[in-house]
XYZ file of C-alpha atoms in Angstrom:
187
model
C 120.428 182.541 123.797
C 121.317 180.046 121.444
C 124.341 177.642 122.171
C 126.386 175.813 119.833
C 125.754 172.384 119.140
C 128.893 169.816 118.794
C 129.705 168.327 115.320
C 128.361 164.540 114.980
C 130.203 163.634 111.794
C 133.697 163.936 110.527
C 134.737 167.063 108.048
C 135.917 165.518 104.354
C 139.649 166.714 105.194
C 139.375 164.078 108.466
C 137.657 161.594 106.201
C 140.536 161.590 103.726
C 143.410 161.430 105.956
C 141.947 158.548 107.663
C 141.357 156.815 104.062
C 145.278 157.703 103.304
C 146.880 156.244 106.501
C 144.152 152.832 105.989
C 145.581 152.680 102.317
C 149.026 152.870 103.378
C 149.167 150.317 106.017
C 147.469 147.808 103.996
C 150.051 148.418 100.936
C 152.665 147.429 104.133
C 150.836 144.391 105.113
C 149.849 142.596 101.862
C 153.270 140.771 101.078
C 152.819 139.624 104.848
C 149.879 138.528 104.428
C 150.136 136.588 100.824
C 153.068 134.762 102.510
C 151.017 133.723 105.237
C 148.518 132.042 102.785
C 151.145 130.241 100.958
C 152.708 128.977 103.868
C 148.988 127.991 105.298
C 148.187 126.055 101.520
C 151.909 124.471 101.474
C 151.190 123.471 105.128
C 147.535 121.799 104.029
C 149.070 119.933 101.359
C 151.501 118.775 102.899
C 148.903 117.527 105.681
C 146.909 116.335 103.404
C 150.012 114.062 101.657
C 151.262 112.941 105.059
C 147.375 112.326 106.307
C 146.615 109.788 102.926
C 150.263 107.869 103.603
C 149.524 107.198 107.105
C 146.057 106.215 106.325
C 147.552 103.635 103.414
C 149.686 102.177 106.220
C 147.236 101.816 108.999
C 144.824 100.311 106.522
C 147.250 97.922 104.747
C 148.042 97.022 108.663
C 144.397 96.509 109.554
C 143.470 94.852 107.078
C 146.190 92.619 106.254
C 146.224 92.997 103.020
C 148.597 95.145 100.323
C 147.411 98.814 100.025
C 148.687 101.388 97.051
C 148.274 105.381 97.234
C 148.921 106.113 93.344
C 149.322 109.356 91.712
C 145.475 109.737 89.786
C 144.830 112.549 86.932
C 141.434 110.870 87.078
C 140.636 111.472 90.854
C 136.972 113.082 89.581
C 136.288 110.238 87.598
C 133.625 107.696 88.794
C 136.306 104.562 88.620
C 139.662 106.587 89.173
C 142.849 105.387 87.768
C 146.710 105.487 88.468
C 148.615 107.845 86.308
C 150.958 105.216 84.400
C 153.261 108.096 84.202
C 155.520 110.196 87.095
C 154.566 113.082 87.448
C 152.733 115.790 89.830
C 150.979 114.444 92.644
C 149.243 118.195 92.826
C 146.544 116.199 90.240
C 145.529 114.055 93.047
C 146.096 111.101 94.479
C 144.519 107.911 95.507
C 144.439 104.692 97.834
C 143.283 101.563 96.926
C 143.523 97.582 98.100
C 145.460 95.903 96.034
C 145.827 91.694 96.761
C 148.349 91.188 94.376
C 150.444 93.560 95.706
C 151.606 95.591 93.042
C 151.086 98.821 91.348
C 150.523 97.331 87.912
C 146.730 96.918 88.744
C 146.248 100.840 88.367
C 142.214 100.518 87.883
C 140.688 99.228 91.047
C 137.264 97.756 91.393
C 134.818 100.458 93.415
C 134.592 98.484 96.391
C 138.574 98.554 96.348
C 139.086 102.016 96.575
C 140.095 103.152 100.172
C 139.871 107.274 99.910
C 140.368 109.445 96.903
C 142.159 112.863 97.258
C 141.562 115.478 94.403
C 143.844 118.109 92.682
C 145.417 120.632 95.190
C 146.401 124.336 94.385
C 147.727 124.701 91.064
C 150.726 126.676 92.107
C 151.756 124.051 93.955
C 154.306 121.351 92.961
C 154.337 117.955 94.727
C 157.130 116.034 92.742
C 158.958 112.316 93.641
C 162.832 113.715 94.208
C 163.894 109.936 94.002
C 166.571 109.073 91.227
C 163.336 106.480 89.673
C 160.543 109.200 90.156
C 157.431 107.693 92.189
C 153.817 107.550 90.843
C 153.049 105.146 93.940
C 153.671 103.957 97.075
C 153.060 99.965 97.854
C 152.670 99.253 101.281
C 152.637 95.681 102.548
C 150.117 93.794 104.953
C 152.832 94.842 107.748
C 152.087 98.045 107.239
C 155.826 99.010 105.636
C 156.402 100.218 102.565
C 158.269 98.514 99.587
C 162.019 98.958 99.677
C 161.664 100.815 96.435
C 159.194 103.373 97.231
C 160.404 104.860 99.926
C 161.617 108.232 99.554
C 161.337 112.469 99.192
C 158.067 113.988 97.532
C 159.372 118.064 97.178
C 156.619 120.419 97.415
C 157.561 123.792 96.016
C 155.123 126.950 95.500
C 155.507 127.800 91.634
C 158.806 125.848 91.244
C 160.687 128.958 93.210
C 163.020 126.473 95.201
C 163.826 129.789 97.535
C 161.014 130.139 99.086
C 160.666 129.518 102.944
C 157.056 127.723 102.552
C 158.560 124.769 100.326
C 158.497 121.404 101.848
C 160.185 117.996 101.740
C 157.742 115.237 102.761
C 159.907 111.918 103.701
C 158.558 108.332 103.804
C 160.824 106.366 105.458
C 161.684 102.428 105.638
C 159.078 101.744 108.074
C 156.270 103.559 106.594
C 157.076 106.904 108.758
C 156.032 110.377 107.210
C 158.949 113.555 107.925
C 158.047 116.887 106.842
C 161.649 118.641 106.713
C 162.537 122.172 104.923
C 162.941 121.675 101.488
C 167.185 122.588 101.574
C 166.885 119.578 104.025
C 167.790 116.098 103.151
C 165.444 112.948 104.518
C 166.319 111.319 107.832
């Protein structure tokens, strides 16, 4: 007598209905999902930004000596430059030693140049919200930053000011970095 043997595979119909309810569930999850990677690239930037200030202040500190993080379109450059113009940080940013203590000196000799931070996300915004926009920050051999460039830098995701993952990154009077919502206002 011949018995009969149990299926090993899955019929087409069980294949298909499978697919359907996979298909469906992932159409459900993908706004989730694309909000979680905006928040997570908002939440690097704005790392990154907060990471290069403190590292302008501890160095200006160690070293006694005036430091400047300046906004750079030239970040890829092999002598980068500051922008002479406000603008988007998103182009890149970077941190230099400066004796003279100013920003005017905007080309830094090689052996000047502290760290250098390339462009971020394009769909990201990282904009000075002072009333005299901010290209740099000039932080004294104490370690604080110049009465004048202290401040808001507003990071928005494709200039949508609704969104939940936008960011307002505070430098404060004594060279402390905030990260608040951006509907909040700097401490």
């Amino acid at each position: 007598m011949m018995r009969a043997r149990p299926s090993l595979g899955l019929t087409l119909l069980e294949l298909m209905v499978t697919l359907a309810i996979a298909a469906i569930l992932s159409t459900l999850a993908a706004p989730s999902f694309q909000d979680f990677f905006i928040r997570n690239s908002a939440a690097a930037i704005a790392n990154e930004f907060t990471g290069s200030v403190l590292r302008a202040r501890s160095t200006a500190a160690q070293r006694n000596m005036c430091v400047v993080m300046c906004r750079s379109t030239t970040t890829e450059a092999a002598v980068p430059q500051c922008a002479r113009v406000a603008g988007n940080w998103n182009t890149g940013w970077m941190i230099f030693l400066n004796e003279a203590c100013d920003a005017i000196n905007g080309t830094p000799a090689i052996g000047q140049i502290v760290g250098v931070v390339n462009a971020t996300r394009q769909e990201f915004s990282l904009v000075s919200n002072n009333t005299a926009p901010l290209d740099y920050i000039v932080f004294s051999p104490t370690g604080y930053p110049r009465r004048t460039d202290i401040g808001g830098y507003d990071l928005l995701y494709r200039t949508d000011t609704t969104r939940s993952s936008n960011r307002r990154i505070c430098v404060n009077a004594l060279g402390e970095v905030v990260t608040v919502a951006y509907s909040g206002a700097c401490p």
